[in-house]
Amino acid sequence: MMNDTLNVAGIIVSPHHYIDGQRVVSDETFDLFSPIDQRLLGQVAEGLAEHVDAAITAAARAYPAWSALSAAERKVYLDRFADEIGKRADAFCILESNDAGVLLSRMKHGVVPRAMLNITWFAEHALTLQDHAIDTEQAHHMVRHDPAGVVAIITPWNSPLMLATWKLGPALAAGNTVVVKPPEWAPLTSSLLGDCAHAAGLPPGVLNIVQGSGTKTGARLVSDPRLARISFTGSVPTAKWIAQTAGANLIPCSFELGGKSPFIVLADADIDNAAATGALMYRNAGQVCLAGTRFLVHALVRDRFIAAMRNYVEKLNIGDPRDEATEVGPIIHPRQVERVQSFVDRAIAGGAELLWGGAGHPFGAQYYQPTMLANVRQDSEIVQNEVFGPVLTLQTFHSDDEVIAMANGTDYGLGGVCYGETEHATHIAQQVRTGFIWVNSFGIRDLAAPFGGIKRSGVGREGGEWSFEFFCDVKDVIVPKKPFRASFSHR
């Protein structure tokens, strides 16, 4: 029998759904295990058809009153919501470290502050969504951003709290009501968001959280015609299925999907700096969609770069993510460990050269050595498909035209990194087909800037005005400058 609460390292969290302002139990549950040591954290409620229906019904019922509030009135609620996240900062850090394996240090210094900002920044930015005037000779146009309705938000397991709030901020600030389906393998911080919403006084039904698997809960959610928007971060196959299902109801979707991003090292690059940044690609055990995983290194500096990066990789501290000295933690699930190993085994069998790593790490069953594979073909599986683990590839090039072709030579186009003399690197970066690319840097983000990919890496953009363009219905109210008289011409 499922307990009313779970105790995870001293943090009390509900395993139940959060629907219409209250906790809702389920007759079906699923087991939740920690990637740190495979211990059972407890049983979590599985979302059945009745729970999905109740959540969407509650959101639809709450929508008229929530959407009728001004942006300033909604901001009061959302600022309180962010404050409640801040009050539970330690709890969020401990929960996500235990159920997702995210580094405790990253949670403290990066994720939780960013989660709060995701709420407050979009609440503030929504104040600027006043009527935008377009004045023409014939009429005054007032362009409005009206809330769309009930929004479904589906988040992945590699950064559950950050990505949930990244979508929740603009969706709620715009005046929508929301149903969140958190990741099955890491649902606990999303559950805690329900407590924050309740404590902040968000009206019942404005935020609903239904836990469960994608095949059960997620499928029921995205097939409901009452939804106005679906925002999903995850895998390409799942996005394709969601698109087909939502298409039957003409529901707009936003997808942030996988990456196979190039990390370009030009001959005129600062090799040591590029190598130090390269080692960052192993953070979160390589479970980062925007990481540069395909290293494209000029042949003239190949050996120097490999030696420099090996030096940084050998110093990485691999271990328990709850230890703030740890730099690389566990892979989320045994199935993901098997997937990573199978990619590596097939690559080596196909002729790839193993520079380092290539196997599990002695710290534990779900820990994997940072790995680099060289001498890989452009058309090989390991180059063309996302591994989503601490596995990188290295190829060499001899000219700018060659590296641009290699960088653009996959079906993905999320991010990228380019190291070299600034003008040269910028020139190369501008020709890489991707949603964003860092020049001589990595990870610089701003909530006002667009984020998203092209090709198989996604549809649409998130951030700033782009988030509101998706979560709103844009409407033009047209008022003529002169009295309008209808007239008909007859032949």
Short mmCIF file of C-alpha atoms in Angstrom, two decimals:
data_model
loop_
_atom_site.label_atom_id
_atom_site.label_comp_id
_atom_site.label_asym_id
_atom_site.label_seq_id
_atom_site.Cartn_x
_atom_site.Cartn_y
_atom_site.Cartn_z
CA MET A 1 0.00 0.00 0.00
CA MET A 2 1.34 3.42 -0.94
CA ASN A 3 2.28 5.74 1.91
CA ASP A 4 0.76 9.20 2.20
CA THR A 5 4.26 10.67 2.12
CA LEU A 6 7.75 9.65 1.14
CA ASN A 7 10.79 10.35 3.30
CA VAL A 8 13.78 10.90 1.03
CA ALA A 9 16.94 11.69 3.00
CA GLY A 10 14.84 13.51 5.58
CA ILE A 11 12.72 15.41 3.03
CA ILE A 12 9.00 14.72 3.17
CA VAL A 13 7.28 14.75 -0.21
CA SER A 14 3.90 13.54 -1.44
CA PRO A 15 3.78 10.62 -3.88
CA HIS A 16 0.24 11.57 -4.94
CA HIS A 17 -1.04 13.68 -7.79
CA TYR A 18 -1.81 17.36 -7.27
CA ILE A 19 -5.16 18.13 -8.89
CA ASP A 20 -7.51 21.07 -8.33
CA GLY A 21 -5.57 22.28 -5.32
CA GLN A 22 -5.43 18.98 -3.44
CA ARG A 23 -3.64 15.66 -3.35
CA VAL A 24 -5.30 12.79 -5.20
CA VAL A 25 -4.45 9.12 -4.69
CA SER A 26 -4.34 6.40 -7.34
CA ASP A 27 -5.08 2.68 -7.24
CA GLU A 28 -2.00 2.08 -9.39
CA THR A 29 1.59 2.99 -8.52
CA PHE A 30 5.10 2.63 -9.86
CA ASP A 31 8.37 2.08 -8.00
CA LEU A 32 10.91 4.89 -7.89
CA PHE A 33 14.60 4.03 -7.48
CA SER A 34 17.58 6.29 -6.85
CA PRO A 35 20.26 6.26 -9.55
CA ILE A 36 22.87 6.82 -6.83
CA ASP A 37 22.67 3.34 -5.32
CA GLN A 38 19.51 1.74 -6.81
CA ARG A 39 17.67 1.92 -3.47
CA LEU A 40 13.88 2.08 -3.54
CA LEU A 41 12.67 5.57 -2.73
CA GLY A 42 9.02 4.50 -2.63
CA GLN A 43 5.86 4.05 -4.66
CA VAL A 44 4.47 6.95 -6.67
CA ALA A 45 0.91 7.40 -7.95
CA GLU A 46 0.32 6.36 -11.57
CA GLY A 47 -1.92 8.69 -13.52
CA LEU A 48 -4.98 6.86 -14.89
CA ALA A 49 -7.57 8.15 -17.33
CA GLU A 50 -9.68 9.47 -14.45
CA HIS A 51 -6.79 11.52 -13.07
CA VAL A 52 -5.90 13.04 -16.43
CA ASP A 53 -9.54 13.90 -17.03
CA ALA A 54 -9.87 15.44 -13.56
CA ALA A 55 -6.73 17.53 -14.04
CA ILE A 56 -7.81 18.89 -17.42
CA THR A 57 -11.34 19.53 -16.11
CA ALA A 58 -9.92 21.43 -13.12
CA ALA A 59 -7.63 23.47 -15.37
CA ALA A 60 -10.48 24.30 -17.73
CA ARG A 61 -12.67 25.36 -14.81
CA ALA A 62 -9.93 27.59 -13.38
CA TYR A 63 -9.03 29.16 -16.72
CA PRO A 64 -11.72 31.88 -17.00
CA ALA A 65 -10.89 33.50 -13.66
CA TRP A 66 -7.10 33.11 -13.98
CA SER A 67 -6.98 34.45 -17.53
CA ALA A 68 -9.21 37.39 -16.57
CA LEU A 69 -6.63 38.63 -14.06
CA SER A 70 -4.24 41.31 -15.20
CA ALA A 71 -0.59 40.41 -15.67
CA ALA A 72 0.17 42.45 -12.55
CA GLU A 73 -2.37 40.49 -10.51
CA ARG A 74 -0.97 37.16 -11.72
CA LYS A 75 2.52 38.40 -10.91
CA VAL A 76 1.59 38.67 -7.22
CA TYR A 77 0.72 34.98 -7.17
CA LEU A 78 3.76 33.95 -9.17
CA ASP A 79 6.19 35.96 -7.06
CA ARG A 80 4.81 34.15 -4.01
CA PHE A 81 5.18 30.87 -5.87
CA ALA A 82 8.87 31.61 -6.50
CA ASP A 83 9.31 32.59 -2.85
CA GLU A 84 7.93 29.22 -1.78
CA ILE A 85 10.44 27.49 -4.05
CA GLY A 86 13.17 29.50 -2.34
CA LYS A 87 11.91 28.50 1.11
CA ARG A 88 12.26 24.86 0.09
CA ALA A 89 15.60 25.27 -1.67
CA ASP A 90 17.35 22.58 0.39
CA ALA A 91 14.47 20.18 -0.12
CA PHE A 92 14.55 20.65 -3.90
CA CYS A 93 18.32 20.10 -3.94
CA ILE A 94 18.17 16.91 -1.90
CA LEU A 95 15.18 15.46 -3.75
CA GLU A 96 16.53 16.00 -7.25
CA SER A 97 19.97 14.78 -6.30
CA ASN A 98 18.44 11.57 -4.92
CA ASP A 99 15.84 10.80 -7.57
CA ALA A 100 17.57 12.17 -10.69
CA GLY A 101 21.25 11.96 -9.72
CA VAL A 102 21.81 15.66 -10.42
CA LEU A 103 24.84 17.10 -8.65
CA LEU A 104 23.92 18.67 -5.32
CA SER A 105 26.36 21.51 -6.01
CA ARG A 106 24.67 22.22 -9.36
CA MET A 107 21.26 22.23 -7.70
CA LYS A 108 22.35 24.68 -5.02
CA HIS A 109 24.25 27.13 -7.16
CA GLY A 110 22.49 26.80 -10.50
CA VAL A 111 19.19 24.97 -10.77
CA VAL A 112 17.18 26.23 -7.78
CA PRO A 113 18.07 29.92 -8.28
CA ARG A 114 17.27 29.48 -11.98
CA ALA A 115 13.94 27.80 -11.15
CA MET A 116 12.91 30.81 -9.08
CA LEU A 117 14.04 33.18 -11.83
CA ASN A 118 12.06 31.19 -14.40
CA ILE A 119 8.91 32.15 -12.51
CA THR A 120 9.67 35.75 -11.56
CA TRP A 121 11.31 36.79 -14.84
CA PHE A 122 8.39 35.69 -17.00
CA ALA A 123 5.89 37.16 -14.54
CA GLU A 124 7.69 40.50 -14.91
CA HIS A 125 8.02 40.18 -18.68
CA ALA A 126 4.30 39.51 -19.02
CA LEU A 127 3.70 43.10 -17.88
CA THR A 128 5.08 44.24 -21.24
CA LEU A 129 2.48 42.28 -23.19
CA GLN A 130 0.22 45.29 -23.54
CA ASP A 131 -1.63 46.05 -26.74
CA HIS A 132 0.94 46.64 -29.46
CA ALA A 133 -0.24 49.43 -31.75
CA ILE A 134 0.24 49.40 -35.50
CA ASP A 135 -0.93 52.61 -37.12
CA THR A 136 -1.78 52.58 -40.80
CA GLU A 137 -3.51 54.99 -43.13
CA GLN A 138 -6.81 53.17 -42.82
CA ALA A 139 -6.94 51.90 -39.24
CA HIS A 140 -5.52 51.50 -35.80
CA HIS A 141 -4.38 47.90 -35.15
CA MET A 142 -4.12 46.70 -31.55
CA VAL A 143 -2.21 43.43 -31.41
CA ARG A 144 -3.02 41.46 -28.27
CA HIS A 145 -1.44 38.41 -26.64
CA ASP A 146 -4.38 36.51 -25.19
CA PRO A 147 -3.86 33.34 -23.10
CA ALA A 148 -4.45 30.19 -25.12
CA GLY A 149 -6.24 28.00 -22.56
CA VAL A 150 -5.27 24.72 -20.91
CA VAL A 151 -1.62 23.82 -21.47
CA ALA A 152 0.05 20.41 -21.13
CA ILE A 153 3.69 20.48 -20.04
CA ILE A 154 5.73 17.27 -20.31
CA THR A 155 9.26 17.32 -18.91
CA PRO A 156 12.30 14.98 -19.07
CA TRP A 157 14.33 13.36 -16.33
CA ASN A 158 17.72 14.99 -16.90
CA SER A 159 16.78 18.34 -15.30
CA PRO A 160 13.21 18.07 -14.00
CA LEU A 161 12.93 21.18 -11.83
CA MET A 162 14.63 23.61 -14.20
CA LEU A 163 12.71 22.47 -17.25
CA ALA A 164 9.33 22.37 -15.48
CA THR A 165 9.68 25.95 -14.24
CA TRP A 166 11.17 27.07 -17.59
CA LYS A 167 7.81 26.20 -19.15
CA LEU A 168 5.55 26.98 -16.21
CA GLY A 169 6.81 30.56 -15.87
CA PRO A 170 5.59 31.88 -19.24
CA ALA A 171 2.55 29.57 -19.41
CA LEU A 172 1.13 30.80 -16.11
CA ALA A 173 2.26 34.40 -16.54
CA ALA A 174 0.44 34.56 -19.87
CA GLY A 175 -2.81 33.52 -18.16
CA ASN A 176 -3.01 29.84 -19.06
CA THR A 177 -3.79 27.01 -16.67
CA VAL A 178 -1.51 23.99 -16.71
CA VAL A 179 -1.30 20.22 -16.38
CA VAL A 180 2.26 18.99 -15.79
CA LYS A 181 3.31 15.39 -16.53
CA PRO A 182 6.71 15.00 -14.82
CA PRO A 183 9.24 12.31 -15.79
CA GLU A 184 8.49 8.85 -14.47
CA TRP A 185 12.12 8.30 -13.48
CA ALA A 186 12.38 11.61 -11.55
CA PRO A 187 9.02 13.05 -10.45
CA LEU A 188 9.68 14.24 -6.91
CA THR A 189 10.68 17.88 -7.43
CA SER A 190 7.61 18.37 -9.62
CA SER A 191 5.49 16.99 -6.80
CA LEU A 192 7.07 19.50 -4.43
CA LEU A 193 6.09 22.28 -6.85
CA GLY A 194 2.50 21.38 -6.02
CA ASP A 195 3.18 22.17 -2.36
CA CYS A 196 4.73 25.48 -3.39
CA ALA A 197 1.72 26.38 -5.49
CA HIS A 198 -0.64 25.51 -2.65
CA ALA A 199 1.33 27.52 -0.10
CA ALA A 200 1.50 30.47 -2.49
CA GLY A 201 -2.29 30.49 -2.80
CA LEU A 202 -2.51 29.74 -6.50
CA PRO A 203 -6.22 29.18 -7.15
CA PRO A 204 -7.22 25.50 -7.39
CA GLY A 205 -6.87 24.14 -10.90
CA VAL A 206 -4.33 26.71 -12.10
CA LEU A 207 -1.49 24.19 -11.67
CA ASN A 208 -2.12 20.44 -11.75
CA ILE A 209 0.49 17.66 -11.60
CA VAL A 210 -0.26 14.12 -12.78
CA GLN A 211 2.53 11.57 -12.44
CA GLY A 212 3.02 8.45 -14.50
CA SER A 213 4.54 6.89 -17.57
CA GLY A 214 4.54 8.33 -21.04
CA THR A 215 2.73 5.33 -22.49
CA LYS A 216 -0.12 5.56 -19.99
CA THR A 217 -0.43 9.01 -18.45
CA GLY A 218 1.28 10.99 -21.18
CA ALA A 219 -0.68 9.33 -23.96
CA ARG A 220 -3.98 10.10 -22.28
CA LEU A 221 -2.96 13.69 -21.68
CA VAL A 222 -1.83 14.67 -25.19
CA SER A 223 -4.83 13.01 -26.85
CA ASP A 224 -7.37 15.20 -25.02
CA PRO A 225 -8.99 17.72 -27.41
CA ARG A 226 -9.53 20.24 -24.62
CA LEU A 227 -5.85 21.17 -24.62
CA ALA A 228 -4.82 24.45 -26.24
CA ARG A 229 -1.06 23.85 -26.27
CA ILE A 230 1.42 21.03 -25.66
CA SER A 231 5.01 21.81 -24.63
CA PHE A 232 7.34 18.80 -24.61
CA THR A 233 11.04 18.27 -23.96
CA GLY A 234 12.34 14.79 -24.66
CA SER A 235 13.12 12.31 -27.40
CA VAL A 236 12.47 12.55 -31.12
CA PRO A 237 10.34 9.36 -31.35
CA THR A 238 8.06 10.54 -28.55
CA ALA A 239 7.74 13.99 -30.15
CA LYS A 240 6.73 12.41 -33.44
CA TRP A 241 4.02 10.43 -31.70
CA ILE A 242 2.78 13.50 -29.81
CA ALA A 243 2.70 15.52 -33.03
CA GLN A 244 0.60 12.89 -34.76
CA THR A 245 -1.78 12.61 -31.82
CA ALA A 246 -2.09 16.38 -31.30
CA GLY A 247 -2.49 16.88 -35.03
CA ALA A 248 -5.80 15.04 -34.94
CA ASN A 249 -7.08 17.86 -32.71
CA LEU A 250 -5.02 20.64 -34.35
CA ILE A 251 -3.27 21.39 -31.04
CA PRO A 252 -0.07 23.47 -31.49
CA CYS A 253 3.06 21.86 -30.06
CA SER A 254 6.47 23.11 -28.99
CA PHE A 255 9.27 20.54 -29.00
CA GLU A 256 12.78 20.79 -27.54
CA LEU A 257 14.40 17.53 -28.52
CA GLY A 258 17.74 15.80 -28.80
CA GLY A 259 21.11 17.13 -29.78
CA LYS A 260 24.20 15.88 -31.55
CA SER A 261 25.97 19.19 -31.37
CA PRO A 262 29.43 19.89 -32.83
CA PHE A 263 32.31 21.08 -30.65
CA ILE A 264 34.66 22.70 -33.16
CA VAL A 265 38.33 23.33 -32.36
CA LEU A 266 40.03 25.42 -35.03
CA ALA A 267 43.78 25.50 -35.59
CA ASP A 268 43.96 29.01 -34.11
CA ALA A 269 42.06 28.07 -30.93
CA ASP A 270 43.29 28.43 -27.36
CA ILE A 271 43.81 24.68 -27.00
CA ASP A 272 43.97 24.54 -23.21
CA ASN A 273 40.80 26.61 -22.82
CA ALA A 274 38.98 24.53 -25.43
CA ALA A 275 40.06 21.33 -23.68
CA ALA A 276 38.91 22.58 -20.27
CA THR A 277 35.52 23.44 -21.75
CA GLY A 278 35.44 20.11 -23.52
CA ALA A 279 35.66 18.28 -20.19
CA LEU A 280 32.46 20.09 -19.14
CA MET A 281 30.58 18.01 -21.69
CA TYR A 282 30.67 15.15 -19.19
CA ARG A 283 28.68 17.05 -16.57
CA ASN A 284 25.41 15.43 -15.47
CA ALA A 285 26.97 12.20 -16.80
CA GLY A 286 26.60 13.54 -20.32
CA GLN A 287 22.82 13.72 -19.96
CA VAL A 288 22.63 17.25 -21.33
CA CYS A 289 20.88 17.84 -24.64
CA LEU A 290 22.82 21.00 -25.48
CA ALA A 291 26.29 19.56 -24.86
CA GLY A 292 28.78 19.47 -27.71
CA THR A 293 29.25 15.74 -28.19
CA ARG A 294 30.91 15.62 -31.64
CA PHE A 295 34.43 17.03 -31.36
CA LEU A 296 35.67 18.31 -34.71
CA VAL A 297 39.36 19.15 -34.27
CA HIS A 298 41.73 20.57 -36.85
CA ALA A 299 44.32 17.96 -37.84
CA LEU A 300 47.18 20.35 -36.98
CA VAL A 301 46.18 20.52 -33.30
CA ARG A 302 44.63 17.06 -32.82
CA ASP A 303 47.36 15.54 -30.67
CA ARG A 304 47.78 18.66 -28.54
CA PHE A 305 44.06 18.87 -27.96
CA ILE A 306 43.70 15.20 -27.04
CA ALA A 307 46.57 15.46 -24.54
CA ALA A 308 45.14 18.62 -22.98
CA MET A 309 41.60 17.29 -22.70
CA ARG A 310 42.80 13.93 -21.34
CA ASN A 311 44.56 15.86 -18.58
CA TYR A 312 41.31 17.59 -17.56
CA VAL A 313 39.20 14.43 -17.85
CA GLU A 314 41.56 12.43 -15.64
CA LYS A 315 41.04 15.00 -12.90
CA LEU A 316 37.23 14.74 -12.95
CA ASN A 317 35.79 13.59 -9.63
CA ILE A 318 33.27 10.81 -10.33
CA GLY A 319 31.01 9.71 -7.52
CA ASP A 320 28.04 10.39 -5.28
CA PRO A 321 26.19 13.50 -6.51
CA ARG A 322 25.36 14.42 -2.92
CA ASP A 323 29.06 15.08 -2.34
CA GLU A 324 29.67 18.68 -3.40
CA ALA A 325 33.14 17.74 -4.63
CA THR A 326 31.65 15.38 -7.23
CA GLU A 327 31.76 16.56 -10.84
CA VAL A 328 30.25 13.55 -12.65
CA GLY A 329 27.41 11.59 -11.11
CA PRO A 330 25.32 8.57 -12.14
CA ILE A 331 23.31 7.76 -15.23
CA ILE A 332 19.59 7.94 -14.49
CA HIS A 333 18.49 4.31 -15.00
CA PRO A 334 19.90 0.82 -15.69
CA ARG A 335 18.22 0.82 -19.10
CA GLN A 336 20.08 4.00 -19.99
CA VAL A 337 23.38 2.48 -18.84
CA GLU A 338 22.76 -0.48 -21.15
CA ARG A 339 21.95 1.87 -24.00
CA VAL A 340 25.17 3.84 -23.52
CA GLN A 341 27.30 0.70 -23.35
CA SER A 342 25.70 -0.74 -26.47
CA PHE A 343 26.56 2.41 -28.43
CA VAL A 344 30.18 2.19 -27.32
CA ASP A 345 30.45 -1.54 -28.04
CA ARG A 346 29.04 -1.18 -31.55
CA ALA A 347 31.32 1.78 -32.30
CA ILE A 348 34.45 -0.11 -31.23
CA ALA A 349 33.34 -3.19 -33.17
CA GLY A 350 32.97 -0.90 -36.18
CA GLY A 351 36.57 0.30 -35.94
CA ALA A 352 36.43 3.29 -33.57
CA GLU A 353 39.53 4.01 -31.50
CA LEU A 354 38.92 4.20 -27.75
CA LEU A 355 40.94 7.14 -26.39
CA TRP A 356 39.64 6.80 -22.83
CA GLY A 357 36.78 5.28 -20.86
CA GLY A 358 34.50 2.82 -22.57
CA ALA A 359 33.07 0.94 -19.59
CA GLY A 360 31.27 1.27 -16.30
CA HIS A 361 32.91 3.02 -13.38
CA PRO A 362 33.79 1.11 -10.20
CA PHE A 363 31.89 3.59 -8.02
CA GLY A 364 28.57 1.92 -8.80
CA ALA A 365 26.32 0.12 -11.27
CA GLN A 366 24.91 3.31 -12.81
CA TYR A 367 28.20 5.17 -13.10
CA TYR A 368 30.05 5.25 -16.40
CA GLN A 369 33.55 6.37 -17.27
CA PRO A 370 33.86 9.56 -19.33
CA THR A 371 34.52 8.19 -22.80
CA MET A 372 36.06 9.49 -26.03
CA LEU A 373 35.98 7.60 -29.34
CA ALA A 374 38.16 8.65 -32.29
CA ASN A 375 38.51 7.51 -35.90
CA VAL A 376 34.74 7.43 -36.35
CA ARG A 377 33.10 7.81 -39.74
CA GLN A 378 30.73 10.69 -40.40
CA ASP A 379 27.97 8.23 -41.35
CA SER A 380 28.48 5.96 -38.33
CA GLU A 381 25.78 5.42 -35.72
CA ILE A 382 27.85 6.93 -32.91
CA VAL A 383 28.22 10.20 -34.88
CA GLN A 384 24.67 10.37 -36.22
CA ASN A 385 22.61 9.39 -33.16
CA GLU A 386 22.27 10.84 -29.68
CA VAL A 387 23.79 8.64 -26.97
CA PHE A 388 22.76 10.79 -23.97
CA GLY A 389 25.55 9.62 -21.74
CA PRO A 390 29.20 10.52 -21.04
CA VAL A 391 30.34 9.47 -24.51
CA LEU A 392 31.98 11.83 -27.02
CA THR A 393 33.45 11.35 -30.48
CA LEU A 394 36.46 13.01 -32.11
CA GLN A 395 36.98 13.61 -35.83
CA THR A 396 39.59 15.70 -37.61
CA PHE A 397 39.30 18.17 -40.48
CA HIS A 398 41.67 20.15 -42.71
CA SER A 399 39.68 23.16 -43.95
CA ASP A 400 36.85 25.49 -43.01
CA ASP A 401 34.60 24.10 -45.72
CA GLU A 402 35.21 20.58 -44.48
CA VAL A 403 34.39 21.32 -40.85
CA ILE A 404 31.24 23.23 -41.77
CA ALA A 405 30.05 20.26 -43.83
CA MET A 406 30.84 17.89 -40.97
CA ALA A 407 29.13 20.12 -38.39
CA ASN A 408 26.00 20.23 -40.53
CA GLY A 409 26.18 16.56 -41.44
CA THR A 410 23.59 15.12 -39.05
CA ASP A 411 19.81 15.31 -38.75
CA TYR A 412 20.15 17.29 -35.50
CA GLY A 413 20.61 21.01 -35.01
CA LEU A 414 20.26 22.07 -31.38
CA GLY A 415 23.48 23.71 -30.21
CA GLY A 416 27.16 23.98 -30.87
CA VAL A 417 30.53 25.25 -29.65
CA CYS A 418 33.30 26.81 -31.72
CA TYR A 419 36.77 27.62 -30.37
CA GLY A 420 39.23 29.70 -32.38
CA GLU A 421 40.37 33.25 -33.03
CA THR A 422 37.21 35.24 -32.37
CA GLU A 423 36.55 36.58 -35.86
CA HIS A 424 37.39 33.25 -37.45
CA ALA A 425 35.30 31.24 -34.99
CA THR A 426 32.36 33.62 -35.38
CA HIS A 427 32.52 33.22 -39.15
CA ILE A 428 32.38 29.45 -38.80
CA ALA A 429 29.63 29.59 -36.17
CA GLN A 430 27.39 31.65 -38.41
CA GLN A 431 27.45 28.87 -41.01
CA VAL A 432 26.62 26.01 -38.67
CA ARG A 433 22.95 25.07 -39.00
CA THR A 434 21.79 25.04 -35.40
CA GLY A 435 19.45 26.82 -33.02
CA PHE A 436 22.30 28.43 -31.09
CA ILE A 437 26.09 28.20 -30.90
CA TRP A 438 28.65 29.45 -28.41
CA VAL A 439 31.88 31.06 -29.58
CA ASN A 440 34.86 30.48 -27.22
CA SER A 441 32.43 29.74 -24.40
CA PHE A 442 29.75 27.35 -23.23
CA GLY A 443 26.50 27.51 -21.30
CA ILE A 444 25.89 31.28 -21.41
CA ARG A 445 22.11 31.64 -21.28
CA ASP A 446 19.67 34.51 -20.85
CA LEU A 447 15.93 34.19 -20.36
CA ALA A 448 15.34 36.96 -22.90
CA ALA A 449 17.13 35.03 -25.66
CA PRO A 450 15.59 32.34 -27.88
CA PHE A 451 16.33 28.69 -27.16
CA GLY A 452 15.52 25.73 -29.39
CA GLY A 453 16.69 23.63 -32.28
CA ILE A 454 16.18 22.95 -35.95
CA LYS A 455 15.78 19.74 -37.93
CA ARG A 456 15.19 16.80 -35.55
CA SER A 457 16.23 18.91 -32.55
CA GLY A 458 12.93 20.65 -32.19
CA VAL A 459 10.08 22.84 -33.29
CA GLY A 460 9.68 26.40 -32.01
CA ARG A 461 11.63 28.52 -29.57
CA GLU A 462 11.43 29.13 -25.83
CA GLY A 463 12.58 32.19 -23.93
CA GLY A 464 11.53 35.83 -23.81
CA GLU A 465 8.90 36.87 -26.32
CA TRP A 466 9.19 33.51 -28.11
CA SER A 467 7.68 31.70 -25.12
CA PHE A 468 4.75 34.08 -25.08
CA GLU A 469 4.25 33.76 -28.83
CA PHE A 470 3.67 30.05 -28.24
CA PHE A 471 1.62 30.20 -25.05
CA CYS A 472 -0.61 33.02 -26.34
CA ASP A 473 -3.15 33.53 -29.09
CA VAL A 474 -2.06 36.61 -31.01
CA LYS A 475 -5.06 38.70 -32.01
CA ASP A 476 -5.39 41.88 -34.07
CA VAL A 477 -8.16 44.30 -33.06
CA ILE A 478 -8.75 46.66 -36.00
CA VAL A 479 -10.43 50.04 -35.56
CA PRO A 480 -10.93 52.12 -38.75
CA LYS A 481 -9.87 55.76 -38.75
CA LYS A 482 -12.82 56.82 -40.90
CA PRO A 483 -16.45 55.73 -40.68
CA PHE A 484 -16.78 52.43 -42.48
CA ARG A 485 -19.66 51.80 -44.85
CA ALA A 486 -20.22 48.45 -46.43
CA SER A 487 -20.73 48.59 -50.15
CA PHE A 488 -21.39 46.02 -52.83
CA SER A 489 -20.61 46.38 -56.49
CA HIS A 490 -22.94 44.72 -58.95
CA ARG A 491 -22.17 43.90 -62.51
#
